[in-house]
PDB file of C-alpha atoms in Angstrom:
ATOM      1  CA  LEU E   1     -32.595  29.662 -21.080  1.00 50.00           C
ATOM      2  CA  TRP E   2     -32.517  28.252 -17.546  1.00 50.00           C
ATOM      3  CA  ARG E   3     -36.278  28.578 -17.194  1.00 56.00           C
ATOM      4  CA  ARG E   4     -36.929  26.487 -20.293  1.00 60.00           C
ATOM      5  CA  MET E   5     -34.632  23.641 -19.215  1.00 63.00           C
ATOM      6  CA  SER E   6     -36.147  21.014 -16.995  1.00 72.00           C
ATOM      7  CA  GLU E   7     -34.668  20.265 -13.599  1.00 74.00           C
ATOM      8  CA  ALA E   8     -33.393  16.886 -14.860  1.00 73.00           C
ATOM      9  CA  SER E   9     -31.540  18.559 -17.751  1.00 76.00           C
ATOM     10  CA  ILE E  10     -29.863  20.986 -15.369  1.00 75.00           C
ATOM     11  CA  ARG E  11     -28.751  18.102 -13.117  1.00 80.00           C
ATOM     12  CA  ILE E  12     -27.287  16.228 -16.081  1.00 82.00           C
ATOM     13  CA  LEU E  13     -25.375  19.340 -17.194  1.00 79.00           C
ATOM     14  CA  LEU E  14     -24.000  19.856 -13.670  1.00 82.00           C
ATOM     15  CA  LEU E  15     -22.974  16.209 -13.470  1.00 84.00           C
ATOM     16  CA  LEU E  16     -21.183  16.433 -16.823  1.00 84.00           C
ATOM     17  CA  ALA E  17     -19.435  19.629 -15.710  1.00 83.00           C
ATOM     18  CA  CYS E  18     -18.230  17.910 -12.516  1.00 79.00           C
ATOM     19  CA  CYS E  19     -16.972  14.893 -14.473  1.00 77.00           C
ATOM     20  CA  ALA E  20     -15.147  17.146 -16.933  1.00 78.00           C
ATOM     21  CA  GLY E  21     -13.555  18.983 -14.015  1.00 77.00           C
ATOM     22  CA  LEU E  22     -12.324  15.760 -12.415  1.00 73.00           C
ATOM     23  CA  VAL E  23     -10.879  14.432 -15.656  1.00 70.00           C
ATOM     24  CA  SER E  24      -9.143  17.707 -16.501  1.00 72.00           C
ATOM     25  CA  CYS E  25      -7.477  17.981 -13.077  1.00 67.00           C
ATOM     26  CA  GLY E  26      -5.848  14.542 -13.417  1.00 63.00           C
ATOM     27  CA  PHE E  27      -8.000  12.718 -10.867  1.00 57.00           C
ATOM     28  CA  GLN E  28      -7.411   8.951 -10.726  1.00 56.00           C
ATOM     29  CA  LEU E  29      -8.985   6.309  -8.548  1.00 56.00           C
ATOM     30  CA  ARG E  30      -6.584   4.827  -6.024  1.00 54.00           C
ATOM     31  CA  GLY E  31      -4.821   1.801  -7.485  1.00 52.00           C
ATOM     32  CA  SER E  32      -5.624   2.659 -11.100  1.00 50.00           C
ATOM     33  CA  GLU E  33      -2.158   3.965 -11.938  1.00 51.00           C
ATOM     34  CA  GLY E  34      -0.694   0.474 -12.175  1.00 47.00           C
ATOM     35  CA  SER E  35       0.153  -0.487 -15.718  1.00 59.00           C
ATOM     36  CA  ASN E  36       2.716   2.212 -16.480  1.00 78.00           C
ATOM     37  CA  LEU E  37       5.538   0.917 -14.277  1.00 83.00           C
ATOM     38  CA  ALA E  38       9.074   0.921 -15.648  1.00 85.00           C
ATOM     39  CA  LEU E  39       9.595  -2.524 -14.128  1.00 86.00           C
ATOM     40  CA  HIS E  40       8.306  -5.374 -16.317  1.00 90.00           C
ATOM     41  CA  GLN E  41       9.808  -8.512 -14.741  1.00 92.00           C
ATOM     42  CA  VAL E  42      10.963  -9.180 -11.195  1.00 93.00           C
ATOM     43  CA  HIS E  43      11.783 -11.955  -8.780  1.00 93.00           C
ATOM     44  CA  VAL E  44      10.621 -11.585  -5.177  1.00 93.00           C
ATOM     45  CA  SER E  45      12.453 -13.402  -2.415  1.00 92.00           C
ATOM     46  CA  ALA E  46      11.797 -13.325   1.309  1.00 91.00           C
ATOM     47  CA  THR E  47      13.097 -14.951   4.440  1.00 86.00           C
ATOM     48  CA  ASN E  48       9.492 -16.087   5.018  1.00 83.00           C
ATOM     49  CA  ALA E  49       8.726 -17.503   1.567  1.00 77.00           C
ATOM     50  CA  TYR E  50       4.987 -17.812   2.259  1.00 81.00           C
ATOM     51  CA  GLY E  51       4.661 -14.659   4.338  1.00 87.00           C
ATOM     52  CA  GLU E  52       1.751 -12.309   4.005  1.00 91.00           C
ATOM     53  CA  MET E  53       3.971  -9.368   3.022  1.00 92.00           C
ATOM     54  CA  GLN E  54       5.460 -11.302   0.128  1.00 92.00           C
ATOM     55  CA  GLN E  55       1.976 -12.338  -1.009  1.00 93.00           C
ATOM     56  CA  GLU E  56       0.720  -8.746  -0.794  1.00 94.00           C
ATOM     57  CA  LEU E  57       3.727  -7.413  -2.720  1.00 93.00           C
ATOM     58  CA  GLU E  58       3.354 -10.059  -5.423  1.00 93.00           C
ATOM     59  CA  ARG E  59      -0.369  -9.300  -5.707  1.00 94.00           C
ATOM     60  CA  GLY E  60       0.355  -5.572  -6.089  1.00 93.00           C
ATOM     61  CA  LEU E  61       3.056  -6.191  -8.684  1.00 93.00           C
ATOM     62  CA  THR E  62       0.913  -8.504 -10.804  1.00 93.00           C
ATOM     63  CA  GLU E  63      -2.018  -6.059 -10.621  1.00 91.00           C
ATOM     64  CA  SER E  64       0.401  -3.427 -11.935  1.00 90.00           C
ATOM     65  CA  GLY E  65       1.277  -5.594 -14.927  1.00 90.00           C
ATOM     66  CA  VAL E  66       4.649  -6.864 -13.680  1.00 91.00           C
ATOM     67  CA  THR E  67       5.556 -10.472 -14.509  1.00 91.00           C
ATOM     68  CA  LEU E  68       6.863 -12.470 -11.539  1.00 92.00           C
ATOM     69  CA  LEU E  69       9.708 -14.795 -12.439  1.00 91.00           C
ATOM     70  CA  PRO E  70      10.645 -17.777 -10.268  1.00 87.00           C
ATOM     71  CA  ASP E  71      14.413 -17.345 -10.413  1.00 83.00           C
ATOM     72  CA  VAL E  72      16.431 -15.265 -12.846  1.00 85.00           C
ATOM     73  CA  ALA E  73      15.001 -11.799 -13.482  1.00 89.00           C
ATOM     74  CA  PRO E  74      16.341  -8.350 -14.362  1.00 92.00           C
ATOM     75  CA  TYR E  75      15.687  -7.306 -10.736  1.00 93.00           C
ATOM     76  CA  THR E  76      15.209  -9.108  -7.436  1.00 94.00           C
ATOM     77  CA  VAL E  77      13.315  -7.612  -4.516  1.00 95.00           C
ATOM     78  CA  ARG E  78      14.574  -9.125  -1.286  1.00 94.00           C
ATOM     79  CA  LEU E  79      12.284  -8.824   1.719  1.00 95.00           C
ATOM     80  CA  LEU E  80      14.814  -9.101   4.519  1.00 94.00           C
ATOM     81  CA  THR E  81      12.594  -8.674   7.585  1.00 92.00           C
ATOM     82  CA  GLU E  82       8.951  -8.099   8.370  1.00 92.00           C
ATOM     83  CA  ARG E  83       7.850  -7.166  11.842  1.00 92.00           C
ATOM     84  CA  THR E  84       4.548  -6.160  13.425  1.00 90.00           C
ATOM     85  CA  ALA E  85       4.413  -4.849  16.976  1.00 91.00           C
ATOM     86  CA  ARG E  86       1.691  -3.564  19.261  1.00 86.00           C
ATOM     87  CA  ARG E  87       2.099  -1.347  22.297  1.00 85.00           C
ATOM     88  CA  ALA E  88      -0.217   0.407  24.692  1.00 82.00           C
ATOM     89  CA  VAL E  89      -0.312   4.184  24.231  1.00 78.00           C
ATOM     90  CA  ALA E  90      -3.132   5.240  26.569  1.00 80.00           C
ATOM     91  CA  SER E  91      -4.903   3.900  29.615  1.00 76.00           C
ATOM     92  CA  THR E  92      -8.083   4.667  31.531  1.00 76.00           C
ATOM     93  CA  ALA E  93      -8.441   5.898  35.102  1.00 76.00           C
ATOM     94  CA  SER E  94      -8.857   2.281  36.208  1.00 76.00           C
ATOM     95  CA  ASN E  95      -5.447   1.495  34.684  1.00 72.00           C
ATOM     96  CA  THR E  96      -6.724  -0.584  31.770  1.00 75.00           C
ATOM     97  CA  VAL E  97      -5.398  -0.047  28.272  1.00 75.00           C
ATOM     98  CA  SER E  98      -7.682   2.094  26.126  1.00 75.00           C
ATOM     99  CA  ASP E  99      -5.552   2.736  23.013  1.00 82.00           C
ATOM    100  CA  TYR E 100      -2.992   0.635  21.184  1.00 81.00           C
ATOM    101  CA  GLU E 101      -0.470   1.528  18.517  1.00 86.00           C
ATOM    102  CA  ILE E 102       0.307  -1.052  15.847  1.00 90.00           C
ATOM    103  CA  ARG E 103       3.456  -0.679  13.789  1.00 92.00           C
ATOM    104  CA  SER E 104       4.290  -2.787  10.748  1.00 93.00           C
ATOM    105  CA  GLU E 105       7.794  -2.610   9.371  1.00 94.00           C
ATOM    106  CA  VAL E 106       9.537  -4.160   6.369  1.00 95.00           C
ATOM    107  CA  VAL E 107      13.218  -4.029   5.456  1.00 95.00           C
ATOM    108  CA  PHE E 108      14.012  -4.703   1.803  1.00 96.00           C
ATOM    109  CA  ASP E 109      16.582  -4.139  -0.890  1.00 95.00           C
ATOM    110  CA  LEU E 110      16.619  -4.335  -4.685  1.00 94.00           C
ATOM    111  CA  VAL E 111      19.422  -5.874  -6.727  1.00 94.00           C
ATOM    112  CA  ASP E 112      19.814  -6.249 -10.471  1.00 92.00           C
ATOM    113  CA  ALA E 113      20.631  -9.458 -12.350  1.00 90.00           C
ATOM    114  CA  GLY E 114      24.357  -8.758 -11.993  1.00 90.00           C
ATOM    115  CA  GLY E 115      24.087  -8.551  -8.198  1.00 89.00           C
ATOM    116  CA  GLN E 116      24.565  -4.775  -8.088  1.00 93.00           C
ATOM    117  CA  VAL E 117      22.531  -3.102  -5.359  1.00 93.00           C
ATOM    118  CA  VAL E 118      19.985  -0.718  -6.856  1.00 93.00           C
ATOM    119  CA  ILE E 119      18.224   0.169  -3.583  1.00 94.00           C
ATOM    120  CA  PRO E 120      20.248  -0.477  -0.420  1.00 95.00           C
ATOM    121  CA  GLU E 121      18.562  -1.861   2.700  1.00 96.00           C
ATOM    122  CA  THR E 122      15.545   0.355   3.249  1.00 95.00           C
ATOM    123  CA  ARG E 123      13.061   0.338   6.089  1.00 96.00           C
ATOM    124  CA  LEU E 124       9.395   1.072   5.311  1.00 95.00           C
ATOM    125  CA  PHE E 125       6.737   1.265   7.988  1.00 93.00           C
ATOM    126  CA  ALA E 126       3.132   2.127   8.693  1.00 94.00           C
ATOM    127  CA  GLU E 127       1.503   2.908  12.024  1.00 93.00           C
ATOM    128  CA  ARG E 128      -2.068   2.939  13.270  1.00 89.00           C
ATOM    129  CA  ILE E 129      -3.625   3.760  16.618  1.00 85.00           C
ATOM    130  CA  TYR E 130      -6.904   2.194  17.604  1.00 82.00           C
ATOM    131  CA  THR E 131      -9.131   2.410  20.646  1.00 80.00           C
ATOM    132  CA  SER E 132      -9.968  -0.852  22.316  1.00 74.00           C
ATOM    133  CA  GLY E 133     -12.680   0.618  24.536  1.00 66.00           C
ATOM    134  CA  ASN E 134     -15.235  -1.824  25.899  1.00 66.00           C
ATOM    135  CA  ALA E 135     -15.233  -3.960  22.776  1.00 63.00           C
ATOM    136  CA  SER E 136     -15.037  -7.711  23.097  1.00 69.00           C
ATOM    137  CA  LEU E 137     -11.760  -9.526  22.645  1.00 67.00           C
ATOM    138  CA  VAL E 138     -12.961 -10.984  19.334  1.00 72.00           C
ATOM    139  CA  SER E 139     -13.895  -7.599  17.844  1.00 74.00           C
ATOM    140  CA  ARG E 140     -10.618  -6.024  19.052  1.00 75.00           C
ATOM    141  CA  SER E 141      -8.563  -8.780  17.475  1.00 80.00           C
ATOM    142  CA  ARG E 142     -10.612  -8.552  14.252  1.00 85.00           C
ATOM    143  CA  GLU E 143     -10.046  -4.771  14.124  1.00 84.00           C
ATOM    144  CA  GLU E 144      -6.341  -5.256  14.747  1.00 84.00           C
ATOM    145  CA  GLY E 145      -6.158  -7.847  11.970  1.00 88.00           C
ATOM    146  CA  LEU E 146      -7.878  -5.509   9.517  1.00 90.00           C
ATOM    147  CA  LEU E 147      -5.512  -2.676  10.436  1.00 90.00           C
ATOM    148  CA  ILE E 148      -2.470  -4.910   9.954  1.00 91.00           C
ATOM    149  CA  GLU E 149      -3.791  -6.007   6.555  1.00 92.00           C
ATOM    150  CA  GLU E 150      -4.365  -2.358   5.581  1.00 93.00           C
ATOM    151  CA  MET E 151      -0.834  -1.412   6.676  1.00 93.00           C
ATOM    152  CA  ARG E 152       0.626  -4.319   4.726  1.00 93.00           C
ATOM    153  CA  THR E 153      -1.156  -3.085   1.584  1.00 94.00           C
ATOM    154  CA  GLU E 154       0.121   0.447   2.231  1.00 94.00           C
ATOM    155  CA  ILE E 155       3.712  -0.754   2.655  1.00 95.00           C
ATOM    156  CA  ALA E 156       3.496  -2.869  -0.515  1.00 95.00           C
ATOM    157  CA  GLY E 157       2.333   0.234  -2.387  1.00 94.00           C
ATOM    158  CA  GLN E 158       5.249   2.265  -0.974  1.00 94.00           C
ATOM    159  CA  LEU E 159       7.642  -0.487  -1.964  1.00 95.00           C
ATOM    160  CA  ILE E 160       6.311  -0.686  -5.541  1.00 94.00           C
ATOM    161  CA  ARG E 161       6.593   3.099  -5.944  1.00 93.00           C
ATOM    162  CA  ARG E 162      10.196   3.070  -4.624  1.00 93.00           C
ATOM    163  CA  ILE E 163      11.175   0.236  -6.953  1.00 93.00           C
ATOM    164  CA  ASP E 164       9.527   1.962  -9.905  1.00 92.00           C
ATOM    165  CA  ALA E 165      11.367   5.226  -9.178  1.00 91.00           C
ATOM    166  CA  ALA E 166      14.716   3.413  -8.880  1.00 92.00           C
ATOM    167  CA  VAL E 167      14.215   1.479 -12.126  1.00 90.00           C
ATOM    168  CA  ARG E 168      13.100   4.649 -13.942  1.00 86.00           C
ATOM    169  CA  GLY E 169      16.244   6.380 -12.682  1.00 83.00           C
ATOM    170  CA  ARG E 170      18.436   3.638 -14.138  1.00 77.00           C
ATOM    171  CA  VAL E 171      16.665   3.514 -17.506  1.00 67.00           C
ATOM    172  CA  ARG E 172      17.304   7.202 -18.264  1.00 59.00           C
TER     173      ARG E 172
END
């Protein structure tokens, strides 16, 4: 049988077998799990009303099918603090910094429409270490900016999953 099949036919069969294996094991692309959240409407408030963390969280929620309400909603996510810090973690023999650690941190809570705390103050964080090496100041700052953006997206994802788990726990 194998001798009669052309090489292209064998490749197509192998590709189909791989696809069937991925589908049967529950594989999902990152970010494609969105629309099955227990949360349908939410209000997001932050001390920095136009902050990047609030924008990232709102983007993640809307991509997940959650409606953002301007005021009264079944739940309110309150972003209490957002902080990003950088510190040197390694240096060269000539006493110049070679590696930096960046840490982004968000403190939030979740309350329902009646003011009852659903998730008490919770601290979420993400950390990255990057090597500055001999790169120019512009490229180092660009890399740092990209890492901070990536961490912000990661924290927003953590926050959405925590909120979803808390709301699911209340619905049951």
